[in-house]
Amino acid sequence: MLTQKDQKNLRSKLDNIYKIFLSKKDIDYFENEIVQIIRQFNKKNLKKKKSISEKTSLVICYADSVYSERKKSIKVFKSFYQKKFKNYFNTIHFLPFYPSSSDSGFAVKDHYKVENKLGNWFDIKNISKSSNVMADMVINHSSARGFWFKNFLKKKEPGKDYFLTVDSKYNTSKVVRPRDHKLLKKINIFKKSDYLWRTFSPDQIDLNFRNPSVLIEFIKIMIHLINYGVTIFRLDAIAYLWKEKGTKCINLKQTHEIIKLLRNITNLLNVQTTIITETNLPEKENLSYFGKNDEANWIYNFSLPPLLIHAFLFENSSFLNKWSKNLPNTKNENCYLNFIASHDGIGIRPTEGLLNEKTLNNFLKRLKKNGSKFSYRKVQNKVKKVYEANITVFDALKKSDYDPQGEFYLERYVSSHAIMISFEGIPAIYFNSMFGTSNDEAKFIITGNNRDVNRYKWNLKNITNKLKANNTKQSIFYNKLCNLLSIRRKQKAFHPNASRLNLDFGKKIYGFKRISKDKKQTIICITNLSSKIQKTKIDKNYLEMKNLMSSKIIIENKQFLILKPFETIWLTNTQK
């Protein structure tokens, strides 16, 4: 039941967003609409709670990451997941499965539909009975060929006034861009010339959140998704949501207030849900989306992938070490979502302030040698900067200046994932990373879209046969990563909120300590970042610990730990 205090909190957020634009009467109307949405939902649903633990891990995929001609893709994925993934993952992040006109699902035509070739809402609901389901709310923009935009052009609901238009005098000089295409598109509509705002592409038109009806629409979409089993929401491109002339139009106060409102609403629902903000930005800006423990439940740990890959390619932990030493520990139930690969690429903006210009240029040169394409963003004075490196993790780590033949490609790959899986937070592994997938050059030749190099789709029969054989690349990578996830699930010190302390072993080795919430288990995570054997002096207490990895630790003179090239060890004071 909603209390007066609950309603007061909701009203406070609405006032913070809309007080200078709307009358009290209008805000009353929208407040009442939100209250009714919550009450109606709670009438139909009993209280359900869920909690995170060391068993919490995500697989990131498209609904057709694995496909067959015989069945709809979601059913195919469910069958594959049950056989190959359910023992290692408890959560599936399905990238957008709505009808879409471009950008691999992120130009949504209708949020209330599932793309027919993928399946239907009941397929999503069925998967949610045995696994947590995470879905995207593509909240910043919608398709230029979608249901809402067609209605917008006809002044019909829903869609009327849903899209952001500005006039020719609107000051966009300070706008921070994530892409390099022209931001505004002139259109003649409703007997006047206006400009449509297009942050991400000409086919993705930004929504107008100054119109509260747009916000209400997304609250309804959230409820609709919960009704079909989705309990984790990824707020795509959320940082760009609110625009004000003469500002950077990113990370604005109203954007943060909208996230607070959505968090507030989810806290009042009987079904417990989780909000994740997707903000591919410099570290300080990214961390701001935790708010005061009142915004995102989880945030993507965007600085981890580039720093981790850099450390392995240049056999130097200095930048990774400095960053992780300063990274704040999370508060209870607020988490970092750790990843190395996603459906896009390796974000470069999160390295701002962490890698100097010379180091970054050398990093990008090495990635280019390894086969990376690059996506750019536009900055002031028409200068273009790299926004992300488009490359699979396998290709990114395949060769380095220190290992030009790629002799240790497997060891580098496994140890980079070992660090990510053991780091404070929740691990998320991209579907293709489970099999060490290379760049999809064939798809890139067809589409010309840089991001498509990392979006390979597997034929069910093909991947099943490859996993059956013991000596295939896919089988080897799959078994190695499954082993890491299997070990993680049994360790209390790998709880997402278990404390993390940095350990300094010099620039060739990276290490940290995890301590369980009940203080009973300690795990020392140590990785040799180099292609040479490393020797390091360690605390004598560590010598009595057992290695959770199968290999026996090598000790010299009862005080030096010997590490093979790119070896990772997890030393624990308790064995499970």
Coordinates of C-alpha atoms in Angstrom, one line a residue:
M1 CA 0.0 0.0 0.0
L2 CA 1.3 3.5 -0.9
T3 CA 1.7 5.7 2.1
Q4 CA 1.5 9.5 2.2
K5 CA 5.3 9.6 2.5
D6 CA 5.6 7.4 -0.7
Q7 CA 3.4 9.8 -2.6
K8 CA 5.3 12.8 -1.2
N9 CA 8.6 11.3 -2.5
L10 CA 7.1 10.7 -6.0
R11 CA 5.7 14.3 -6.0
S12 CA 9.1 15.7 -5.0
K13 CA 10.8 14.0 -8.0
L14 CA 8.1 15.2 -10.4
D15 CA 8.4 18.8 -9.1
N16 CA 12.2 18.7 -9.5
I17 CA 11.7 17.7 -13.2
Y18 CA 8.6 19.7 -14.3
K19 CA 7.9 22.5 -11.8
I20 CA 9.3 25.2 -14.1
F21 CA 7.4 23.9 -17.2
L22 CA 4.0 22.8 -15.8
S23 CA 1.2 24.1 -13.6
K24 CA 0.5 22.5 -10.3
K25 CA -2.7 21.1 -11.8
D26 CA -0.8 19.3 -14.6
I27 CA 1.7 17.8 -12.2
D28 CA -1.2 16.7 -10.0
Y29 CA -2.6 14.9 -13.0
F30 CA 0.7 13.0 -13.8
E31 CA 1.3 12.2 -10.1
N32 CA -2.1 10.6 -9.9
E33 CA -1.5 8.6 -13.1
I34 CA 1.8 7.2 -11.7
V35 CA 0.1 6.3 -8.3
Q36 CA -2.7 4.5 -10.2
I37 CA -0.2 2.5 -12.3
I38 CA 1.6 1.4 -9.1
R39 CA -1.7 0.5 -7.3
Q40 CA -3.1 -1.4 -10.2
F41 CA 0.1 -3.4 -10.5
N42 CA 0.4 -4.2 -6.8
K43 CA -3.2 -5.4 -6.7
K44 CA -2.4 -8.1 -9.3
N45 CA 1.0 -9.1 -7.9
L46 CA 2.2 -10.6 -4.6
K47 CA 5.5 -9.4 -3.1
K48 CA 8.5 -11.0 -4.7
K49 CA 12.1 -10.4 -3.5
K50 CA 15.4 -11.4 -5.1
S51 CA 18.9 -10.9 -4.0
I52 CA 22.3 -10.9 -5.6
S53 CA 25.1 -13.3 -4.6
E54 CA 28.3 -14.9 -5.8
K55 CA 26.0 -17.0 -8.1
T56 CA 24.8 -13.9 -9.9
S57 CA 26.2 -13.7 -13.4
L58 CA 24.9 -12.5 -16.8
V59 CA 25.2 -13.7 -20.3
I60 CA 24.7 -10.8 -22.8
C61 CA 23.1 -11.9 -26.1
Y62 CA 20.7 -11.2 -28.9
A63 CA 17.5 -13.2 -29.0
D64 CA 18.9 -14.7 -32.2
S65 CA 22.6 -15.1 -31.1
V66 CA 22.0 -18.7 -31.8
Y67 CA 19.3 -19.6 -34.4
S68 CA 17.7 -22.5 -36.3
E69 CA 15.5 -22.4 -39.4
R70 CA 13.0 -24.7 -37.6
K71 CA 12.0 -22.6 -34.6
K72 CA 11.6 -19.0 -33.4
S73 CA 14.9 -17.8 -32.1
I74 CA 14.0 -17.2 -28.4
K75 CA 12.9 -20.9 -28.1
V76 CA 16.2 -22.0 -29.8
F77 CA 18.1 -19.8 -27.3
K78 CA 16.2 -21.2 -24.3
S79 CA 17.0 -24.8 -25.3
F80 CA 20.7 -23.9 -25.9
Y81 CA 20.9 -22.0 -22.6
Q82 CA 19.4 -24.9 -20.6
K83 CA 21.9 -27.3 -22.0
K84 CA 25.1 -25.2 -22.0
F85 CA 24.7 -22.1 -19.8
K86 CA 22.3 -22.6 -16.9
N87 CA 24.9 -24.1 -14.6
Y88 CA 27.1 -21.0 -15.0
F89 CA 24.7 -18.0 -15.5
N90 CA 21.5 -17.1 -13.6
T91 CA 20.6 -14.1 -15.7
I92 CA 20.1 -13.5 -19.4
H93 CA 20.5 -10.0 -20.9
F94 CA 18.5 -10.0 -24.1
L95 CA 19.5 -7.0 -26.3
P96 CA 16.5 -5.3 -27.9
F97 CA 14.0 -7.9 -29.2
Y98 CA 11.4 -5.3 -30.4
P99 CA 10.6 -4.6 -34.0
S100 CA 13.4 -2.3 -35.2
S101 CA 14.5 -0.4 -38.3
S102 CA 18.3 -0.3 -37.7
D103 CA 21.2 -0.5 -35.2
S104 CA 20.7 -4.2 -34.4
G105 CA 17.5 -3.5 -32.5
F106 CA 18.2 -0.1 -31.0
A107 CA 16.0 1.9 -33.4
V108 CA 12.8 0.6 -31.8
K109 CA 9.6 0.8 -33.8
D110 CA 7.2 -0.5 -31.1
H111 CA 8.1 -1.2 -27.5
Y112 CA 5.0 -3.3 -26.9
K113 CA 5.8 -5.9 -29.5
V114 CA 8.4 -8.7 -29.9
E115 CA 9.9 -9.0 -33.4
N116 CA 7.9 -11.8 -35.0
K117 CA 10.9 -13.9 -36.2
L118 CA 12.3 -14.0 -32.7
G119 CA 9.1 -15.2 -30.9
N120 CA 6.5 -13.6 -28.6
W121 CA 6.0 -12.3 -25.1
F122 CA 5.2 -15.7 -23.7
D123 CA 8.6 -17.0 -24.8
I124 CA 10.2 -14.3 -22.7
K125 CA 7.8 -15.1 -19.8
N126 CA 8.7 -18.8 -20.1
I127 CA 12.5 -18.1 -19.8
S128 CA 11.9 -15.9 -16.8
K129 CA 10.5 -18.9 -14.8
S130 CA 13.9 -20.4 -14.5
S131 CA 16.3 -17.4 -15.0
N132 CA 16.4 -13.7 -14.4
V133 CA 15.7 -11.7 -17.6
M134 CA 17.2 -8.3 -18.3
A135 CA 15.9 -6.2 -21.2
D136 CA 16.7 -2.8 -22.7
M137 CA 14.5 0.2 -22.3
V138 CA 15.7 2.2 -25.3
I139 CA 14.7 5.4 -23.6
N140 CA 16.5 8.2 -25.3
H141 CA 15.2 7.7 -28.9
S142 CA 12.8 5.9 -31.1
S143 CA 12.8 4.8 -34.8
A144 CA 12.0 7.3 -37.6
R145 CA 10.0 4.5 -39.1
G146 CA 8.2 3.5 -35.9
F147 CA 4.7 3.7 -34.6
W148 CA 5.2 6.7 -32.4
F149 CA 6.9 8.8 -35.1
K150 CA 4.2 8.0 -37.7
N151 CA 1.7 9.3 -35.1
F152 CA 3.9 12.3 -34.3
L153 CA 3.7 13.3 -38.0
K154 CA -0.1 13.0 -37.9
K155 CA -0.5 14.7 -34.4
K156 CA -2.1 11.5 -33.1
E157 CA -1.7 9.8 -29.7
P158 CA 0.5 8.0 -28.7
G159 CA 3.2 9.9 -30.4
K160 CA 1.9 13.5 -30.5
D161 CA 4.6 15.8 -29.1
Y162 CA 6.8 12.7 -28.3
F163 CA 9.8 13.8 -30.3
L164 CA 12.3 16.6 -29.7
T165 CA 12.2 19.5 -32.1
V166 CA 14.1 22.8 -31.8
D167 CA 14.2 26.0 -33.9
S168 CA 17.2 27.4 -35.8
K169 CA 18.2 29.6 -32.9
Y170 CA 18.6 26.7 -30.5
N171 CA 22.2 26.9 -29.1
T172 CA 23.9 23.5 -29.6
S173 CA 27.5 24.8 -29.6
K174 CA 28.4 22.9 -26.3
V175 CA 26.6 19.6 -27.0
V176 CA 28.7 16.6 -26.2
R177 CA 28.4 14.1 -29.1
P178 CA 28.7 10.3 -29.1
R179 CA 28.7 10.1 -33.0
D180 CA 30.0 12.2 -35.9
H181 CA 26.8 12.6 -38.1
K182 CA 24.9 15.8 -38.4
L183 CA 22.9 16.3 -35.1
L184 CA 19.9 18.2 -36.4
K185 CA 17.6 17.5 -39.3
K186 CA 15.5 20.2 -40.8
I187 CA 11.9 19.3 -41.5
N188 CA 8.9 21.2 -42.7
I189 CA 6.0 20.2 -40.4
F190 CA 2.9 21.7 -39.0
K191 CA 3.3 24.8 -41.3
K192 CA 6.7 25.7 -39.9
S193 CA 10.4 24.7 -40.2
D194 CA 11.7 22.7 -37.3
Y195 CA 14.8 20.6 -36.5
L196 CA 14.7 17.0 -35.3
W197 CA 17.3 16.0 -32.7
R198 CA 19.3 12.8 -33.6
T199 CA 21.9 11.9 -31.0
F200 CA 22.8 8.5 -32.4
S201 CA 21.8 8.2 -36.1
P202 CA 19.4 9.7 -38.7
D203 CA 17.1 6.8 -38.0
Q204 CA 17.0 7.3 -34.2
I205 CA 15.0 10.4 -33.3
D206 CA 15.4 11.7 -29.7
L207 CA 12.3 11.7 -27.5
N208 CA 11.0 14.8 -25.8
F209 CA 11.0 14.2 -22.0
R210 CA 9.8 17.7 -21.4
N211 CA 6.4 16.2 -22.3
P212 CA 5.5 14.1 -19.2
S213 CA 3.4 11.8 -21.4
V214 CA 6.7 10.4 -22.7
L215 CA 7.9 9.6 -19.2
I216 CA 4.5 8.0 -18.3
E217 CA 4.8 5.9 -21.5
F218 CA 8.1 4.5 -20.4
I219 CA 6.7 3.7 -16.9
K220 CA 3.9 1.8 -18.6
I221 CA 6.5 0.0 -20.8
M222 CA 8.4 -1.0 -17.6
I223 CA 5.2 -2.4 -16.1
H224 CA 4.5 -4.3 -19.4
L225 CA 8.0 -5.8 -19.3
I226 CA 7.6 -6.9 -15.7
N227 CA 4.3 -8.6 -16.5
Y228 CA 6.2 -10.8 -19.0
G229 CA 9.0 -11.7 -16.6
V230 CA 11.6 -8.9 -17.0
T231 CA 13.0 -7.8 -13.7
I232 CA 16.2 -6.0 -14.7
F233 CA 16.1 -2.9 -16.9
R234 CA 19.0 -1.5 -18.9
L235 CA 18.4 2.3 -19.5
D236 CA 20.1 2.7 -22.8
A237 CA 22.0 5.9 -23.6
I238 CA 20.3 7.5 -20.5
A239 CA 22.9 10.2 -20.1
Y240 CA 21.7 12.1 -23.2
L241 CA 18.0 12.1 -22.1
W242 CA 17.4 15.8 -21.2
K243 CA 18.5 18.7 -23.4
E244 CA 18.9 22.4 -22.5
K245 CA 20.1 25.0 -24.9
G246 CA 23.6 26.3 -24.3
T247 CA 24.6 23.2 -22.2
K248 CA 26.4 20.0 -23.0
C249 CA 23.0 18.2 -23.1
I250 CA 24.5 15.3 -21.1
N251 CA 24.2 14.3 -17.4
L252 CA 21.8 17.1 -16.8
K253 CA 20.0 17.4 -13.4
Q254 CA 16.6 16.4 -14.9
T255 CA 18.1 13.2 -16.3
H256 CA 19.3 12.2 -12.8
E257 CA 15.9 13.1 -11.3
I258 CA 14.1 10.9 -13.9
I259 CA 16.3 8.0 -12.8
K260 CA 15.5 8.7 -9.2
L261 CA 11.8 8.7 -10.0
L262 CA 12.1 5.4 -11.8
R263 CA 14.1 3.9 -8.9
N264 CA 11.5 5.3 -6.5
I265 CA 8.7 3.6 -8.5
T266 CA 10.4 0.3 -8.8
N267 CA 11.0 0.3 -5.0
L268 CA 7.2 0.7 -4.5
L269 CA 6.3 -2.3 -6.8
N270 CA 5.6 -5.6 -5.2
V271 CA 7.9 -7.3 -7.8
Q272 CA 11.5 -6.3 -7.0
T273 CA 13.4 -5.0 -10.0
T274 CA 16.8 -3.6 -10.8
I275 CA 17.8 -0.5 -12.8
I276 CA 21.1 -0.4 -14.7
T277 CA 22.3 2.8 -16.3
E278 CA 24.3 2.5 -19.6
T279 CA 26.6 5.5 -19.6
N280 CA 29.7 5.0 -21.7
L281 CA 31.4 8.1 -20.2
P282 CA 34.5 9.1 -18.2
E283 CA 34.8 7.5 -14.8
K284 CA 33.6 10.4 -12.6
E285 CA 30.5 10.9 -14.8
N286 CA 29.7 7.2 -14.9
L287 CA 30.0 6.9 -11.1
S288 CA 27.6 9.8 -10.6
Y289 CA 24.7 7.5 -11.7
F290 CA 24.7 5.7 -8.4
G291 CA 23.5 9.1 -7.0
K292 CA 23.3 8.9 -3.2
N293 CA 22.3 5.3 -3.4
D294 CA 19.0 6.5 -5.0
E295 CA 19.6 6.2 -8.7
A296 CA 21.0 3.1 -10.5
N297 CA 21.1 -0.2 -8.6
W298 CA 24.0 -1.3 -10.9
I299 CA 26.2 0.7 -13.3
Y300 CA 28.4 -0.7 -16.0
N301 CA 32.1 -0.7 -15.0
F302 CA 33.0 1.0 -18.3
S303 CA 36.7 1.8 -17.4
L304 CA 37.5 -1.9 -16.8
P305 CA 37.5 -3.2 -20.4
P306 CA 40.0 -0.7 -22.0
L307 CA 42.3 -0.7 -18.9
L308 CA 42.3 -4.5 -18.6
I309 CA 43.0 -5.0 -22.3
H310 CA 45.7 -2.3 -22.3
A311 CA 47.4 -4.0 -19.3
F312 CA 47.6 -7.3 -21.1
L313 CA 48.7 -5.9 -24.5
F314 CA 51.5 -3.7 -22.9
E315 CA 52.3 -6.1 -20.0
N316 CA 51.9 -3.2 -17.6
S317 CA 49.5 -3.0 -14.6
S318 CA 50.3 0.6 -13.8
F319 CA 47.1 2.3 -15.2
L320 CA 44.8 -0.6 -14.2
N321 CA 46.4 -0.6 -10.7
K322 CA 46.0 3.1 -10.1
W323 CA 42.4 3.1 -11.3
S324 CA 41.3 0.1 -9.2
K325 CA 43.1 1.5 -6.2
N326 CA 40.9 4.7 -6.4
L327 CA 37.7 3.0 -7.5
P328 CA 35.2 3.3 -4.5
N329 CA 33.8 0.1 -3.0
T330 CA 30.0 -0.2 -3.7
K331 CA 27.3 -0.1 -1.0
N332 CA 25.1 -3.0 -0.2
E333 CA 23.0 -4.1 -3.2
N334 CA 24.5 -1.4 -5.4
C335 CA 26.9 -3.0 -7.9
Y336 CA 29.4 -2.7 -10.7
L337 CA 28.4 -4.7 -13.7
N338 CA 31.8 -5.9 -14.9
F339 CA 32.4 -6.8 -18.5
I340 CA 35.1 -6.9 -21.2
A341 CA 33.0 -7.3 -24.3
S342 CA 29.6 -6.1 -25.4
H343 CA 27.6 -5.9 -28.6
D344 CA 29.4 -2.7 -29.5
G345 CA 33.1 -2.4 -28.8
I346 CA 35.7 -1.2 -26.3
G347 CA 34.6 2.3 -25.1
I348 CA 37.4 4.9 -25.3
R349 CA 35.7 7.8 -23.5
P350 CA 36.0 5.9 -20.1
T351 CA 39.9 6.2 -20.4
E352 CA 39.7 10.0 -20.3
G353 CA 41.8 11.1 -17.3
L354 CA 43.1 7.5 -16.9
L355 CA 45.3 7.1 -19.9
N356 CA 47.5 10.0 -21.2
E357 CA 47.5 10.9 -24.8
K358 CA 50.7 9.0 -25.8
T359 CA 49.6 5.9 -24.0
L360 CA 46.1 6.0 -25.6
N361 CA 47.6 6.6 -29.1
N362 CA 49.9 3.5 -28.7
F363 CA 46.9 1.5 -27.4
L364 CA 44.8 2.4 -30.5
K365 CA 47.7 1.7 -32.8
R366 CA 48.0 -1.8 -31.3
L367 CA 44.3 -2.5 -31.5
K368 CA 44.3 -1.4 -35.2
K369 CA 47.2 -3.9 -35.9
N370 CA 44.9 -6.6 -34.3
G371 CA 42.1 -5.8 -36.7
S372 CA 40.1 -3.1 -34.9
K373 CA 37.8 -0.7 -36.7
F374 CA 37.0 2.6 -35.0
S375 CA 33.8 4.6 -34.4
Y376 CA 34.2 8.3 -34.0
R377 CA 32.4 11.1 -32.2
K378 CA 32.4 14.8 -33.0
V379 CA 33.9 17.3 -30.6
Q380 CA 34.2 21.1 -30.8
N381 CA 35.8 22.7 -33.9
K382 CA 34.6 19.8 -36.0
V383 CA 37.4 17.6 -34.7
K384 CA 36.7 13.8 -34.6
K385 CA 37.9 11.5 -31.7
V386 CA 37.7 7.8 -31.3
Y387 CA 34.6 6.9 -29.4
E388 CA 35.0 3.1 -29.4
A389 CA 37.2 0.4 -30.8
N390 CA 35.1 -2.1 -32.7
I391 CA 36.8 -5.5 -32.2
T392 CA 36.1 -8.8 -30.5
V393 CA 38.0 -9.5 -27.3
F394 CA 39.7 -12.5 -28.9
D395 CA 41.2 -10.4 -31.7
A396 CA 42.0 -7.5 -29.3
L397 CA 44.1 -9.8 -27.1
K398 CA 45.4 -12.1 -29.9
K399 CA 48.8 -10.5 -30.4
S400 CA 50.9 -7.8 -28.8
D401 CA 54.2 -6.1 -29.4
Y402 CA 55.7 -8.4 -26.7
D403 CA 54.1 -11.5 -28.3
P404 CA 53.9 -10.7 -32.0
Q405 CA 53.1 -14.4 -33.0
G406 CA 50.3 -14.7 -30.5
E407 CA 51.9 -17.6 -28.6
F408 CA 50.0 -16.8 -25.4
Y409 CA 46.6 -15.8 -26.9
L410 CA 44.7 -18.3 -24.9
E411 CA 46.4 -17.6 -21.6
R412 CA 45.8 -13.8 -22.1
Y413 CA 42.2 -14.4 -22.9
V414 CA 41.5 -16.6 -19.9
S415 CA 43.3 -14.5 -17.4
S416 CA 41.6 -11.3 -18.5
H417 CA 38.3 -13.0 -17.9
A418 CA 39.5 -14.4 -14.6
I419 CA 40.2 -10.8 -13.4
M420 CA 36.8 -9.6 -14.6
I421 CA 35.0 -12.5 -13.0
S422 CA 36.7 -12.1 -9.6
F423 CA 36.6 -8.3 -9.5
E424 CA 34.1 -6.6 -7.1
G425 CA 30.7 -6.6 -8.8
I426 CA 28.7 -8.9 -11.1
P427 CA 30.3 -10.5 -14.1
A428 CA 28.6 -10.2 -17.5
I429 CA 30.0 -12.2 -20.5
Y430 CA 29.0 -11.5 -24.0
F431 CA 27.7 -14.6 -25.8
N432 CA 30.4 -14.6 -28.5
S433 CA 33.1 -14.3 -25.9
M434 CA 32.2 -17.7 -24.5
F435 CA 33.6 -19.2 -27.7
G436 CA 36.5 -16.9 -28.4
T437 CA 34.8 -15.6 -31.5
S438 CA 36.9 -13.5 -34.1
N439 CA 35.8 -10.4 -35.9
D440 CA 32.9 -11.1 -38.3
E441 CA 34.6 -9.6 -41.4
A442 CA 32.0 -11.1 -43.8
K443 CA 29.2 -9.3 -42.1
F444 CA 31.2 -6.0 -42.1
I445 CA 31.8 -6.3 -45.8
I446 CA 28.0 -6.6 -46.4
T447 CA 26.8 -3.9 -44.0
G448 CA 29.8 -1.5 -43.7
N449 CA 28.7 -1.1 -40.0
N450 CA 31.8 -1.2 -37.8
R451 CA 29.9 -2.6 -34.8
D452 CA 28.8 -5.7 -36.9
V453 CA 32.3 -7.2 -36.5
N454 CA 31.3 -8.1 -33.0
R455 CA 27.7 -9.3 -33.6
Y456 CA 28.2 -12.8 -35.1
K457 CA 25.1 -15.1 -35.0
W458 CA 25.6 -18.8 -34.5
N459 CA 23.7 -21.6 -36.3
L460 CA 22.5 -24.0 -33.6
K461 CA 23.8 -27.1 -35.3
N462 CA 27.2 -25.5 -36.1
I463 CA 28.0 -24.3 -32.5
T464 CA 26.5 -27.5 -31.0
N465 CA 28.9 -29.6 -33.1
K466 CA 31.9 -27.4 -32.3
L467 CA 31.2 -27.8 -28.5
K468 CA 30.9 -31.6 -28.8
A469 CA 34.4 -31.9 -30.1
N470 CA 37.2 -31.5 -27.4
N471 CA 39.8 -29.9 -29.7
T472 CA 37.9 -27.0 -31.3
K473 CA 38.7 -23.4 -30.4
Q474 CA 35.1 -22.9 -29.3
S475 CA 35.1 -25.9 -27.0
I476 CA 38.4 -25.0 -25.4
F477 CA 37.3 -21.4 -24.7
Y478 CA 33.9 -22.4 -23.5
N479 CA 35.3 -24.9 -21.0
K480 CA 37.9 -22.5 -19.7
L481 CA 35.4 -19.8 -19.0
C482 CA 32.8 -22.2 -17.6
N483 CA 35.4 -23.4 -15.2
L484 CA 36.1 -19.9 -13.9
L485 CA 32.3 -19.2 -13.5
S486 CA 31.9 -22.6 -11.7
I487 CA 34.6 -21.7 -9.2
R488 CA 33.2 -18.3 -8.6
R489 CA 29.7 -19.5 -7.7
K490 CA 31.1 -21.4 -4.7
Q491 CA 33.1 -18.6 -3.1
K492 CA 31.5 -16.2 -0.5
A493 CA 34.4 -13.8 -1.1
F494 CA 33.2 -13.4 -4.6
H495 CA 29.9 -11.9 -3.5
P496 CA 29.3 -8.7 -5.6
N497 CA 29.5 -6.6 -2.5
A498 CA 32.4 -8.5 -0.8
S499 CA 35.1 -6.0 -0.1
R500 CA 38.1 -5.5 -2.4
L501 CA 41.5 -4.3 -1.5
N502 CA 44.3 -3.5 -4.0
L503 CA 47.6 -5.3 -3.7
D504 CA 50.7 -3.9 -5.3
F505 CA 53.1 -6.5 -6.8
G506 CA 54.8 -4.2 -9.3
K507 CA 53.8 -3.4 -12.9
K508 CA 54.1 -6.9 -14.3
I509 CA 51.6 -8.4 -11.9
Y510 CA 48.1 -7.3 -11.0
G511 CA 46.4 -8.4 -7.7
F512 CA 43.7 -7.7 -5.3
K513 CA 42.1 -9.2 -2.2
R514 CA 38.4 -10.1 -1.8
I515 CA 37.0 -10.6 1.7
S516 CA 33.5 -12.2 2.3
K517 CA 30.9 -10.1 4.0
D518 CA 31.0 -12.4 7.0
K519 CA 34.9 -12.0 7.1
K520 CA 35.3 -15.8 7.0
Q521 CA 36.8 -16.2 3.5
T522 CA 39.7 -14.3 1.9
I523 CA 40.7 -14.8 -1.7
I524 CA 43.9 -13.3 -3.1
C525 CA 43.6 -12.8 -6.9
I526 CA 47.0 -12.6 -8.6
T527 CA 47.7 -12.4 -12.4
N528 CA 51.0 -12.3 -14.2
L529 CA 50.4 -9.8 -17.0
S530 CA 53.5 -10.7 -18.9
S531 CA 54.8 -13.3 -21.4
K532 CA 57.7 -14.0 -19.1
I533 CA 57.9 -16.0 -15.9
Q534 CA 57.6 -13.6 -12.9
K535 CA 58.8 -13.9 -9.4
T536 CA 57.4 -11.9 -6.6
K537 CA 57.8 -11.8 -2.8
I538 CA 54.5 -12.4 -1.0
D539 CA 53.1 -12.4 2.5
K540 CA 54.0 -15.7 4.2
N541 CA 50.3 -16.1 5.2
Y542 CA 49.5 -16.5 1.5
L543 CA 51.8 -19.5 1.2
E544 CA 49.5 -21.6 3.3
M545 CA 46.5 -20.8 1.2
K546 CA 45.1 -23.2 -1.5
N547 CA 44.8 -22.3 -5.1
L548 CA 41.2 -22.5 -6.4
M549 CA 42.6 -23.0 -9.9
S550 CA 43.7 -26.6 -10.4
S551 CA 47.4 -25.8 -10.8
K552 CA 49.8 -26.1 -7.9
I553 CA 51.4 -22.9 -6.8
I554 CA 55.2 -22.7 -7.1
I555 CA 57.1 -21.3 -4.2
E556 CA 60.8 -20.5 -4.1
N557 CA 62.8 -20.2 -0.9
K558 CA 59.5 -20.2 1.1
Q559 CA 58.9 -16.6 0.2
F560 CA 58.8 -16.0 -3.6
L561 CA 55.8 -16.9 -5.7
I562 CA 56.6 -18.0 -9.2
L563 CA 54.0 -17.3 -11.9
K564 CA 54.0 -18.7 -15.4
P565 CA 53.3 -16.3 -18.4
F566 CA 49.8 -14.9 -18.0
E567 CA 49.0 -17.2 -15.1
T568 CA 46.2 -16.4 -12.7
I569 CA 45.9 -17.9 -9.3
W570 CA 43.1 -17.5 -6.7
L571 CA 44.4 -18.2 -3.2
T572 CA 41.8 -18.9 -0.5
N573 CA 42.0 -19.5 3.2
T574 CA 38.9 -21.9 2.9
Q575 CA 38.4 -24.6 0.3
K576 CA 35.0 -25.4 -1.2

